[in-house]
CSV table of C-alpha atoms in Angstrom, one decimal:
chain,number,residue,atom,x,y,z
A,1,MET,CA,22.7,-7.1,-7.7
A,2,SER,CA,23.7,-3.6,-8.2
A,3,LYS,CA,26.7,-2.5,-10.7
A,4,CYS,CA,28.5,1.0,-11.0
A,5,ASP,CA,30.5,1.9,-13.6
A,6,GLU,CA,31.7,5.1,-12.3
A,7,ARG,CA,32.6,6.1,-8.3
A,8,ASP,CA,33.3,9.4,-7.4
A,9,VAL,CA,36.1,8.6,-4.7
A,10,ARG,CA,37.3,12.0,-4.4
A,11,PRO,CA,37.0,14.0,-0.9
A,12,GLY,CA,33.7,14.7,0.1
A,13,HIS,CA,32.0,12.9,-2.6
A,14,GLN,CA,28.1,12.3,-2.4
A,15,PRO,CA,27.3,9.7,0.0
A,16,GLN,CA,26.2,5.9,-1.6
A,17,GLY,CA,22.6,5.8,-3.3
A,18,ALA,CA,23.4,9.7,-4.0
A,19,VAL,CA,22.3,11.4,-6.9
A,20,CYS,CA,24.6,14.0,-8.7
A,21,PRO,CA,24.0,16.5,-11.3
A,22,SER,CA,26.6,15.7,-13.7
A,23,TYR,CA,24.9,17.9,-16.6
A,24,PRO,CA,21.7,19.9,-17.0
A,25,GLY,CA,18.8,18.1,-16.9
A,26,GLN,CA,20.8,14.3,-16.1
A,27,PHE,CA,21.7,12.8,-13.2
A,28,ARG,CA,24.7,10.3,-12.5
A,29,ARG,CA,24.0,7.7,-9.9
A,30,THR,CA,26.7,6.5,-7.3
A,31,ALA,CA,24.9,3.2,-6.2
A,32,GLY,CA,21.6,1.9,-5.9
A,33,PRO,CA,19.4,-1.0,-5.0
A,34,ALA,CA,19.1,-4.4,-6.4
A,35,ALA,CA,18.7,-5.2,-10.0
A,36,LEU,CA,19.6,-1.7,-11.0
A,37,ARG,CA,23.0,-0.6,-12.3
A,38,LEU,CA,24.4,2.1,-14.4
A,39,GLN,CA,24.4,1.2,-18.2
A,40,GLU,CA,26.5,3.4,-21.0
A,41,ARG,CA,24.0,4.8,-23.7
A,42,PRO,CA,24.6,6.9,-27.1
A,43,ALA,CA,24.8,10.5,-26.9
A,44,GLU,CA,27.2,10.8,-23.9
A,45,GLN,CA,24.0,9.3,-21.6
A,46,LYS,CA,24.0,7.4,-18.7
A,47,ALA,CA,20.6,6.3,-17.2
A,48,LEU,CA,19.8,3.4,-14.6
A,49,ASP,CA,19.3,0.3,-15.8
A,50,TYR,CA,18.8,-3.2,-14.6
A,51,TYR,CA,19.9,-7.0,-14.9
A,52,PRO,CA,16.6,-8.6,-16.6
A,53,GLU,CA,16.9,-11.9,-14.7
A,54,ALA,CA,17.1,-10.0,-11.4
A,55,ALA,CA,14.4,-7.7,-12.1
A,56,GLN,CA,12.2,-10.3,-12.8
A,57,VAL,CA,13.0,-11.8,-9.3
A,58,VAL,CA,12.0,-8.3,-8.0
A,59,ARG,CA,8.5,-8.4,-9.8
A,60,ASP,CA,8.0,-12.0,-8.6
A,61,ILE,CA,8.8,-10.7,-4.8
A,62,PHE,CA,5.7,-7.9,-5.3
A,63,ARG,CA,3.4,-10.1,-6.9
A,64,MET,CA,3.8,-12.9,-4.0
A,65,CYS,CA,3.3,-10.1,-1.8
A,66,LEU,CA,0.3,-9.2,-3.2
A,67,GLU,CA,-1.1,-12.8,-3.4
A,68,GLY,CA,-1.0,-12.4,0.3
A,69,LYS,CA,2.6,-14.4,1.4
A,70,GLY,CA,4.5,-13.1,4.1
A,71,ASN,CA,8.4,-12.2,3.8
A,72,ASP,CA,9.3,-15.5,5.3
A,73,THR,CA,7.2,-17.3,2.7
A,74,ILE,CA,8.7,-15.7,-0.1
A,75,ALA,CA,12.1,-16.0,1.0
A,76,ARG,CA,11.5,-19.9,1.2
A,77,ILE,CA,10.0,-20.1,-2.2
A,78,LEU,CA,13.0,-18.2,-3.7
A,79,GLN,CA,15.2,-20.7,-1.8
A,80,GLU,CA,13.3,-23.6,-3.4
A,81,ASN,CA,13.5,-22.3,-6.7
A,82,GLY,CA,17.0,-22.2,-6.4
A,83,ILE,CA,17.5,-18.1,-6.4
A,84,LEU,CA,20.7,-17.0,-5.7
A,85,ASN,CA,20.4,-14.3,-2.7
A,86,CYS,CA,21.7,-10.5,-3.3
A,87,THR,CA,25.2,-11.1,-2.1
A,88,ALA,CA,25.6,-14.6,-4.2
A,89,TYR,CA,24.2,-13.0,-7.2
A,90,TRP,CA,26.9,-9.7,-6.9
A,91,HIS,CA,29.8,-12.2,-6.5
A,92,GLU,CA,28.4,-14.2,-9.3
A,93,LYS,CA,28.6,-10.6,-11.6
A,94,GLY,CA,31.9,-9.5,-10.3
A,95,ILE,CA,30.1,-6.6,-8.5
A,96,GLY,CA,32.3,-5.4,-5.6
A,97,ARG,CA,29.9,-5.1,-2.7
A,98,GLY,CA,30.0,-5.9,1.1
A,99,GLY,CA,28.8,-9.2,2.3
A,100,LYS,CA,30.5,-12.6,2.9
A,101,LYS,CA,32.2,-13.8,-0.1
A,102,THR,CA,31.6,-17.4,0.3
A,103,GLN,CA,28.6,-18.5,1.9
A,104,PRO,CA,27.3,-22.0,3.1
A,105,ASN,CA,24.1,-21.6,1.6
A,106,PRO,CA,23.9,-19.0,-1.4
A,107,TYR,CA,20.3,-19.7,-2.2
A,108,ARG,CA,19.5,-18.8,1.3
A,109,TRP,CA,17.3,-15.5,1.7
A,110,LYS,CA,16.4,-13.8,4.9
A,111,ASN,CA,13.5,-12.0,5.8
A,112,SER,CA,14.8,-8.7,5.9
A,113,THR,CA,16.2,-8.8,2.6
A,114,ILE,CA,12.6,-9.4,1.3
A,115,ARG,CA,11.3,-6.6,3.3
A,116,LYS,CA,13.8,-4.2,1.9
A,117,ILE,CA,13.4,-4.8,-1.6
A,118,LEU,CA,9.6,-4.3,-1.0
A,119,THR,CA,10.3,-0.7,0.3
A,120,GLN,CA,12.5,0.1,-1.9
A,121,GLN,CA,11.1,3.3,-4.1
A,122,GLU,CA,14.2,3.5,-6.7
A,123,TYR,CA,12.3,0.1,-8.4
A,124,CYS,CA,9.1,2.8,-9.6
A,125,GLY,CA,11.9,4.4,-11.3
A,126,ASP,CA,12.5,6.9,-9.2
A,127,VAL,CA,15.9,8.1,-7.4
A,128,ILE,CA,16.0,9.2,-4.0
A,129,ASN,CA,18.6,11.3,-2.4
A,130,PHE,CA,19.9,11.8,1.0
A,131,LYS,CA,18.7,8.4,2.6
A,132,THR,CA,21.3,8.7,5.1
A,133,TYR,CA,24.2,10.9,5.9
A,134,SER,CA,27.4,11.1,8.3
A,135,LYS,CA,28.5,13.7,10.8
A,136,SER,CA,31.5,14.4,9.4
A,137,PHE,CA,34.0,12.9,6.2
A,138,LYS,CA,36.1,11.3,8.8
A,139,ASP,CA,33.4,9.5,10.4
A,140,LYS,CA,32.2,6.3,7.9
A,141,THR,CA,29.0,5.7,10.5
A,142,ARG,CA,25.9,6.3,8.5
A,143,ILE,CA,22.7,7.7,10.1
A,144,ASP,CA,19.6,7.7,8.4
A,145,ASN,CA,17.9,10.8,7.5
A,146,PRO,CA,14.5,11.2,8.0
A,147,GLU,CA,11.9,11.0,5.2
A,148,ALA,CA,11.2,15.0,5.3
A,149,ASN,CA,15.1,15.6,4.1
A,150,TRP,CA,15.1,13.0,1.4
A,151,ILE,CA,15.1,14.5,-2.2
A,152,ILE,CA,13.2,12.5,-5.0
A,153,PHE,CA,13.8,12.9,-8.6
A,154,LYS,CA,10.8,11.1,-10.1
A,155,ASP,CA,10.3,9.2,-13.3
A,156,VAL,CA,14.3,9.2,-13.5
A,157,HIS,CA,14.7,5.2,-15.0
A,158,GLU,CA,12.7,2.7,-16.5
A,159,PRO,CA,10.4,1.3,-13.7
A,160,ILE,CA,10.6,-2.5,-12.7
A,161,VAL,CA,7.4,-2.4,-10.8
A,162,ASP,CA,4.7,0.1,-12.0
A,163,GLN,CA,3.6,2.8,-9.1
A,164,ASP,CA,0.3,1.5,-8.4
A,165,THR,CA,1.7,-2.0,-7.5
A,166,PHE,CA,4.4,-0.5,-5.1
A,167,GLU,CA,1.5,1.4,-3.3
A,168,GLN,CA,-0.4,-1.6,-2.8
A,169,VAL,CA,2.7,-3.1,-1.1
A,170,GLN,CA,3.2,-0.4,0.8
A,171,LYS,CA,-0.4,-0.4,2.2
A,172,LYS,CA,-0.2,-4.1,3.0
A,173,ILE,CA,3.5,-3.8,5.2
A,174,ILE,CA,1.8,-0.8,6.8
A,175,LYS,CA,-1.5,-3.3,7.5
A,176,ARG,CA,0.7,-6.5,8.2
A,177,THR,CA,0.7,-7.7,11.4
A,178,LYS,CA,2.9,-11.0,12.7
A,179,ARG,CA,0.9,-14.1,12.6
A,180,ARG,CA,1.8,-17.7,13.0
A,181,ALA,CA,2.1,-19.6,9.9
A,182,PRO,CA,-0.7,-21.7,8.7
A,183,LYS,CA,-1.0,-25.4,9.1
A,184,SER,CA,0.1,-27.0,5.8
A,185,GLU,CA,-2.9,-29.4,6.5
A,186,ASN,CA,-5.3,-26.6,6.0
A,187,GLY,CA,-4.3,-25.4,2.4
A,188,GLU,CA,-3.2,-22.1,0.9
A,189,LYS,CA,-4.3,-19.0,2.4
A,190,SER,CA,-7.6,-17.3,1.1
A,191,ILE,CA,-7.0,-14.9,-1.6
A,192,PHE,CA,-9.7,-12.8,0.0
A,193,SER,CA,-7.5,-12.4,3.4
A,194,ASP,CA,-7.0,-8.8,4.5
A,195,LEU,CA,-10.2,-7.7,2.2
A,196,LEU,CA,-13.1,-8.3,4.4
A,197,TYR,CA,-14.2,-6.4,7.6
A,198,CYS,CA,-16.7,-6.3,9.8
A,199,ALA,CA,-19.4,-4.0,8.8
A,200,ASP,CA,-20.5,-3.3,12.8
A,201,CYS,CA,-16.9,-2.9,14.4
A,202,ASP,CA,-14.7,-2.3,11.4
A,203,HIS,CA,-12.0,-4.9,12.6
A,204,LYS,CA,-11.0,-7.3,10.1
A,205,LEU,CA,-12.5,-10.8,9.4
A,206,TRP,CA,-10.2,-13.8,10.1
A,207,TYR,CA,-9.6,-16.9,7.7
A,208,HIS,CA,-10.0,-20.2,9.5
A,209,VAL,CA,-10.6,-23.9,8.2
A,210,ASN,CA,-13.0,-26.3,10.1
A,211,THR,CA,-11.1,-28.7,12.1
A,212,ILE,CA,-13.4,-31.6,11.1
A,213,ASN,CA,-14.3,-31.0,7.8
A,214,LYS,CA,-11.2,-29.4,5.9
A,215,ASN,CA,-13.3,-28.8,2.7
A,216,ILE,CA,-14.8,-26.1,4.6
A,217,CYS,CA,-13.4,-22.6,4.9
A,218,PHE,CA,-14.6,-19.3,6.7
A,219,PHE,CA,-14.0,-15.9,7.9
A,220,SER,CA,-15.0,-14.6,11.2
A,221,CYS,CA,-14.9,-11.1,13.2
A,222,SER,CA,-11.5,-11.1,14.8
A,223,ASN,CA,-13.3,-9.0,17.7
A,224,TYR,CA,-15.9,-11.1,18.3
A,225,VAL,CA,-16.9,-11.4,22.1
A,226,LYS,CA,-17.2,-14.9,22.5
A,227,ASP,CA,-13.9,-16.4,20.7
A,228,TYR,CA,-11.8,-13.4,21.0
A,229,ARG,CA,-12.8,-11.8,24.2
A,230,GLY,CA,-13.3,-8.6,21.8
A,231,SER,CA,-16.2,-6.3,21.9
A,232,CYS,CA,-18.5,-7.2,18.7
A,233,PRO,CA,-21.7,-8.8,19.9
A,234,THR,CA,-22.0,-11.0,16.7
A,235,ARG,CA,-19.5,-13.4,15.0
A,236,HIS,CA,-20.1,-12.2,10.8
A,237,TYR,CA,-19.6,-15.6,9.9
A,238,VAL,CA,-19.4,-15.9,6.0
A,239,ARG,CA,-18.0,-18.7,4.1
A,240,THR,CA,-15.1,-18.7,1.8
A,241,ASP,CA,-17.0,-20.4,-1.3
A,242,ALA,CA,-19.8,-18.0,-0.8
A,243,ILE,CA,-18.1,-14.9,-0.7
A,244,GLU,CA,-16.4,-15.8,-3.8
A,245,GLN,CA,-19.5,-16.7,-5.6
A,246,VAL,CA,-20.8,-13.2,-4.3
A,247,VAL,CA,-17.5,-11.3,-5.7
A,248,LYS,CA,-17.9,-13.1,-9.0
A,249,LEU,CA,-21.7,-12.3,-9.5
A,250,GLU,CA,-21.1,-8.7,-8.6
A,251,LEU,CA,-18.3,-8.6,-11.0
A,252,GLN,CA,-20.1,-10.3,-13.9
A,253,ARG,CA,-22.8,-7.5,-13.5
A,254,MET,CA,-20.1,-4.6,-13.4
A,255,ALA,CA,-18.5,-5.8,-16.7
A,256,GLN,CA,-22.0,-7.1,-18.6
A,257,PHE,CA,-22.5,-3.2,-17.7
A,258,LEU,CA,-19.6,-2.1,-19.5
A,259,ARG,CA,-20.1,-4.2,-22.5
A,260,ASP,CA,-23.6,-3.2,-23.0
A,261,ASP,CA,-23.1,0.6,-22.3
A,262,GLU,CA,-19.5,1.5,-21.4
A,263,PRO,CA,-20.4,5.6,-22.2
A,264,MET,CA,-23.0,5.2,-19.7
A,265,PHE,CA,-20.9,3.3,-17.1
A,266,ALA,CA,-18.3,5.9,-17.8
A,267,ASP,CA,-20.4,8.6,-17.1
A,268,LEU,CA,-21.7,6.9,-14.0
A,269,LEU,CA,-18.3,6.7,-12.5
A,270,GLU,CA,-17.3,9.9,-13.5
A,271,ARG,CA,-20.4,11.5,-11.6
A,272,LYS,CA,-19.5,9.6,-8.7
A,273,SER,CA,-15.8,9.9,-8.7
A,274,ASN,CA,-16.4,14.3,-9.1
A,275,ARG,CA,-19.3,14.2,-6.4
A,276,GLU,CA,-16.5,12.2,-3.9
A,277,ILE,CA,-13.9,14.0,-4.6
A,278,ALA,CA,-15.2,17.6,-4.5
A,279,GLU,CA,-16.8,16.8,-1.0
A,280,GLU,CA,-13.5,15.7,-0.1
A,281,LYS,CA,-11.7,18.2,-1.4
A,282,LYS,CA,-13.8,21.0,0.2
A,283,HIS,CA,-13.5,19.2,3.7
A,284,LEU,CA,-9.3,19.7,3.1
A,285,GLU,CA,-9.5,23.0,2.0
A,286,GLY,CA,-11.7,23.8,4.9
A,287,GLU,CA,-9.1,22.1,7.5
A,288,LEU,CA,-6.4,24.0,5.5
A,289,GLN,CA,-8.0,27.4,5.8
A,290,LYS,CA,-8.2,26.5,9.7
A,291,ALA,CA,-4.6,25.7,10.0
A,292,ARG,CA,-3.7,28.6,8.4
A,293,MET,CA,-5.7,30.9,10.6
A,294,ARG,CA,-4.7,29.4,13.5
A,295,THR,CA,-1.0,29.9,12.7
A,296,GLU,CA,-1.8,33.8,12.3
A,297,THR,CA,-3.2,33.6,15.4
A,298,VAL,CA,-0.9,31.8,17.3
A,299,SER,CA,2.0,34.2,16.1
A,300,ARG,CA,-0.4,37.3,17.3
A,301,LEU,CA,-0.8,35.3,20.8
A,302,TYR,CA,3.0,34.9,21.0
A,303,LYS,CA,3.9,38.6,20.1
A,304,LYS,CA,1.3,39.9,22.8
A,305,ALA,CA,2.5,37.4,25.3
A,306,PHE,CA,6.3,39.0,24.9
A,307,GLU,CA,4.8,42.5,25.0
A,308,LYS,CA,3.0,41.7,28.3
A,309,ASN,CA,6.1,40.1,29.8
A,310,ALA,CA,8.2,43.2,28.8
A,311,GLU,CA,5.6,45.0,30.5
A,312,GLY,CA,5.5,43.3,33.9
A,313,LEU,CA,2.2,42.2,33.5
A,314,LEU,CA,3.4,38.3,32.7
A,315,SER,CA,5.8,36.6,34.9
A,316,ASP,CA,9.0,35.1,33.2
A,317,GLU,CA,8.0,31.6,34.0
A,318,GLY,CA,4.1,32.3,33.0
A,319,PHE,CA,6.1,33.4,29.7
A,320,LEU,CA,8.0,30.5,29.4
A,321,GLN,CA,5.0,28.3,29.8
A,322,ILE,CA,2.8,29.8,27.2
A,323,THR,CA,5.7,30.5,24.6
A,324,HIS,CA,6.5,26.8,24.9
A,325,GLU,CA,2.6,25.9,24.1
A,326,TYR,CA,2.3,28.2,21.1
A,327,ASP,CA,5.9,26.9,19.8
A,328,VAL,CA,4.4,23.0,20.1
A,329,GLU,CA,1.2,24.0,18.6
A,330,GLN,CA,3.1,26.2,15.7
A,331,LEU,CA,5.4,23.1,14.7
A,332,ALA,CA,2.4,20.8,14.9
A,333,LEU,CA,0.6,23.2,12.3
A,334,LYS,CA,3.7,23.4,10.3
A,335,ALA,CA,3.5,19.7,9.8
A,336,LYS,CA,0.0,19.9,9.1
A,337,ILE,CA,-0.2,22.4,6.4
A,338,PRO,CA,2.3,20.4,4.0
A,339,GLN,CA,0.1,17.5,4.6
A,340,LEU,CA,-3.2,18.9,4.0
A,341,ARG,CA,-1.7,20.5,0.5
A,342,GLU,CA,-1.0,17.3,-0.7
A,343,GLN,CA,-3.9,15.4,0.3
A,344,ILE,CA,-5.4,18.2,-1.5
A,345,ALA,CA,-3.7,17.6,-4.5
A,346,GLU,CA,-3.7,14.1,-4.3
A,347,ALA,CA,-7.7,14.4,-4.4
A,348,GLU,CA,-7.6,16.0,-7.8
A,349,ARG,CA,-5.1,13.4,-9.4
A,350,GLN,CA,-8.1,11.1,-8.5
A,351,ALA,CA,-10.1,12.3,-11.3
A,352,ALA,CA,-7.9,9.8,-13.6
A,353,ASN,CA,-9.2,6.8,-11.5
A,354,LYS,CA,-12.2,6.2,-13.9
A,355,ASP,CA,-9.8,5.3,-16.4
A,356,LYS,CA,-7.9,3.0,-13.8
A,357,PHE,CA,-10.8,0.9,-12.9
A,358,ILE,CA,-12.5,0.2,-16.3
A,359,ALA,CA,-8.8,-0.9,-17.3
A,360,ALA,CA,-8.9,-3.4,-14.6
A,361,ILE,CA,-12.7,-4.2,-15.3
A,362,ARG,CA,-11.6,-5.2,-18.8
A,363,LYS,CA,-8.7,-7.5,-17.6
A,364,TYR,CA,-11.4,-9.5,-15.1
A,365,MET,CA,-13.3,-10.0,-18.8
A,366,GLN,CA,-10.3,-11.4,-20.0
A,367,MET,CA,-9.8,-14.1,-16.9
A,368,ASP,CA,-11.5,-17.1,-16.6
A,369,GLU,CA,-11.1,-17.5,-12.4
A,370,LEU,CA,-10.5,-14.9,-9.9
A,371,THR,CA,-6.6,-14.5,-8.5
A,372,ALA,CA,-5.2,-12.4,-5.6
A,373,PRO,CA,-3.6,-9.7,-7.5
A,374,LEU,CA,-6.5,-8.8,-9.6
A,375,LEU,CA,-8.6,-9.0,-6.3
A,376,ARG,CA,-6.4,-6.3,-4.9
A,377,GLU,CA,-6.5,-4.6,-8.4
A,378,LEU,CA,-10.2,-4.1,-8.4
A,379,ILE,CA,-11.3,-4.3,-4.5
A,380,ASP,CA,-10.4,-2.1,-1.4
A,381,HIS,CA,-12.0,-3.9,0.9
A,382,ILE,CA,-15.4,-5.8,1.4
A,383,GLU,CA,-17.5,-5.6,4.4
A,384,VAL,CA,-19.8,-8.4,5.8
A,385,TYR,CA,-22.9,-7.6,7.6
A,386,GLU,CA,-24.5,-10.0,10.3
A,387,THR,CA,-27.2,-12.4,9.0
A,388,GLN,CA,-30.8,-12.0,9.6
A,389,GLY,CA,-33.7,-14.3,9.6
A,390,VAL,CA,-33.6,-18.0,10.5
A,391,GLY,CA,-33.8,-21.2,8.5
A,392,LYS,CA,-34.3,-21.0,4.8
A,393,SER,CA,-35.0,-17.2,5.1
A,394,ARG,CA,-31.5,-15.9,6.2
A,395,THR,CA,-30.1,-13.3,4.0
A,396,GLN,CA,-26.7,-11.8,4.6
A,397,ARG,CA,-25.7,-8.2,3.4
A,398,ILE,CA,-22.2,-7.9,1.6
A,399,ALA,CA,-20.9,-4.4,0.6
A,400,ILE,CA,-18.0,-4.4,-2.3
A,401,HIS,CA,-15.8,-1.1,-1.8
A,402,TYR,CA,-13.9,-1.1,-5.1
A,403,ARG,CA,-10.3,0.7,-5.3
A,404,PHE,CA,-10.7,4.2,-7.2
A,405,VAL,CA,-14.4,4.7,-7.4
A,406,GLY,CA,-15.5,3.0,-3.6
A,407,TYR,CA,-18.9,1.4,-3.5
A,408,ILE,CA,-21.0,1.5,-6.6
A,409,ASP,CA,-24.5,0.9,-7.1
A,410,ILE,CA,-25.6,0.0,-10.7
A,411,PRO,CA,-29.5,0.4,-10.9
A,412,ALA,CA,-29.5,-0.2,-14.7
A,413,ALA,CA,-27.3,-3.3,-15.0
A,414,PRO,CA,-29.0,-6.6,-15.7
A,415,LEU,CA,-30.0,-8.1,-12.6
A,416,THR,CA,-28.8,-11.4,-11.7
A,417,SER,CA,-30.4,-13.6,-8.8
A,418,HIS,CA,-28.6,-13.7,-5.6
A,419,TYR,CA,-26.4,-16.3,-4.4
A,420,ILE,CA,-27.7,-18.6,-1.8
A,421,SER,CA,-26.1,-21.2,-0.1
A,422,GLU,CA,-27.1,-24.0,1.7
A,423,THR,CA,-24.8,-24.1,4.4
A,424,ARG,CA,-26.1,-27.2,6.5
A,425,GLN,CA,-29.8,-29.4,6.3
A,426,GLY,CA,-32.7,-27.1,6.9
A,427,VAL,CA,-30.4,-23.7,6.9
A,428,ALA,CA,-29.7,-21.7,3.6
A,429,VAL,CA,-28.3,-18.1,3.5
A,430,GLU,CA,-29.2,-15.8,0.5
A,431,TYR,CA,-26.4,-13.2,0.1
A,432,ILE,CA,-27.8,-9.8,-1.0
A,433,PRO,CA,-25.1,-7.0,-2.2
A,434,ALA,CA,-25.6,-4.0,0.3
């Protein structure tokens, strides 16, 4: 899906995927990921552009990932819909790229292709240089470069997927574990999968379908001592229809409060965000100061060890052992300090999250039902507590932690009745927001 209008074939040219300065403030691309290409533009400008039909396929892949579909499932859906795979698409467009020119099935997508597309940061509008390198211009073998050596140019071209969607997908990829494919008779995967967590042991709640009554779907703790030989003493059972109703009621309360008094709602979010950001920033700055002081201390200790060794007060073996420990610690500190600085900068950027959350609530107000992408745009995770009480006096606490702002308590919002579910005859559970 990539096209290059210009290639540098001179000796010593930049590797594929590189960004070369062509004139001040502009960059020339020698190659790009699927869906991106170079296009001539007026005023002697060149910028990355994309094929609209290929870009839509990329957006669909990211959307399906956020809906909870795995790479194999996405590949199967693309094949069933008759979407050409990358190699076949390049061949159809007359683009000279690697791969077999003829394929038994040009609509067959591979798991690895989906995985690579989902991790391409270029789709956010960025350009990344030096992802690979070679030891010599005579050696054509490409070697993966550590991410620390990459050079990233932000917002170089029009993005295909927004930054927020890309980051959500990266979090899902990191958390994703290999699981067997669900049985077709059990229906689609729940939109709440990967969002529910045990409030006691912090393990994920797994989705189940009742083997006798397929209409009963539920979640339970994946670390339950009796079901999975884990360490959590209680099961944290919750029905899927119950959790859906609880989330709907809470979002309706949130939307109603926003509708009735938007300035007060925005002020509540800002005060909460500012307080949490200030606390996190203070903690990170303290850790950064400790790391800097320890770096200076290690340098002084290193110097003292050298002096003692020169004066004969420290043997060569002891000197080597001590300095090796100092070297290891200094390397760790050098890696930790930039990370802390980046975390502090990220905490400062969180100030704009209030507007993002309000925009997501407004989007919910315009929709009739919950969808997986909307849930992941609004909610970070949901904590499920164990039920308390017996019979029809049973209660269960549910804590919803929203993206950008965390858990929100809205005392001024209009109160609505809690959702009560008749789980079986003589037994009912009242779900109470934590």
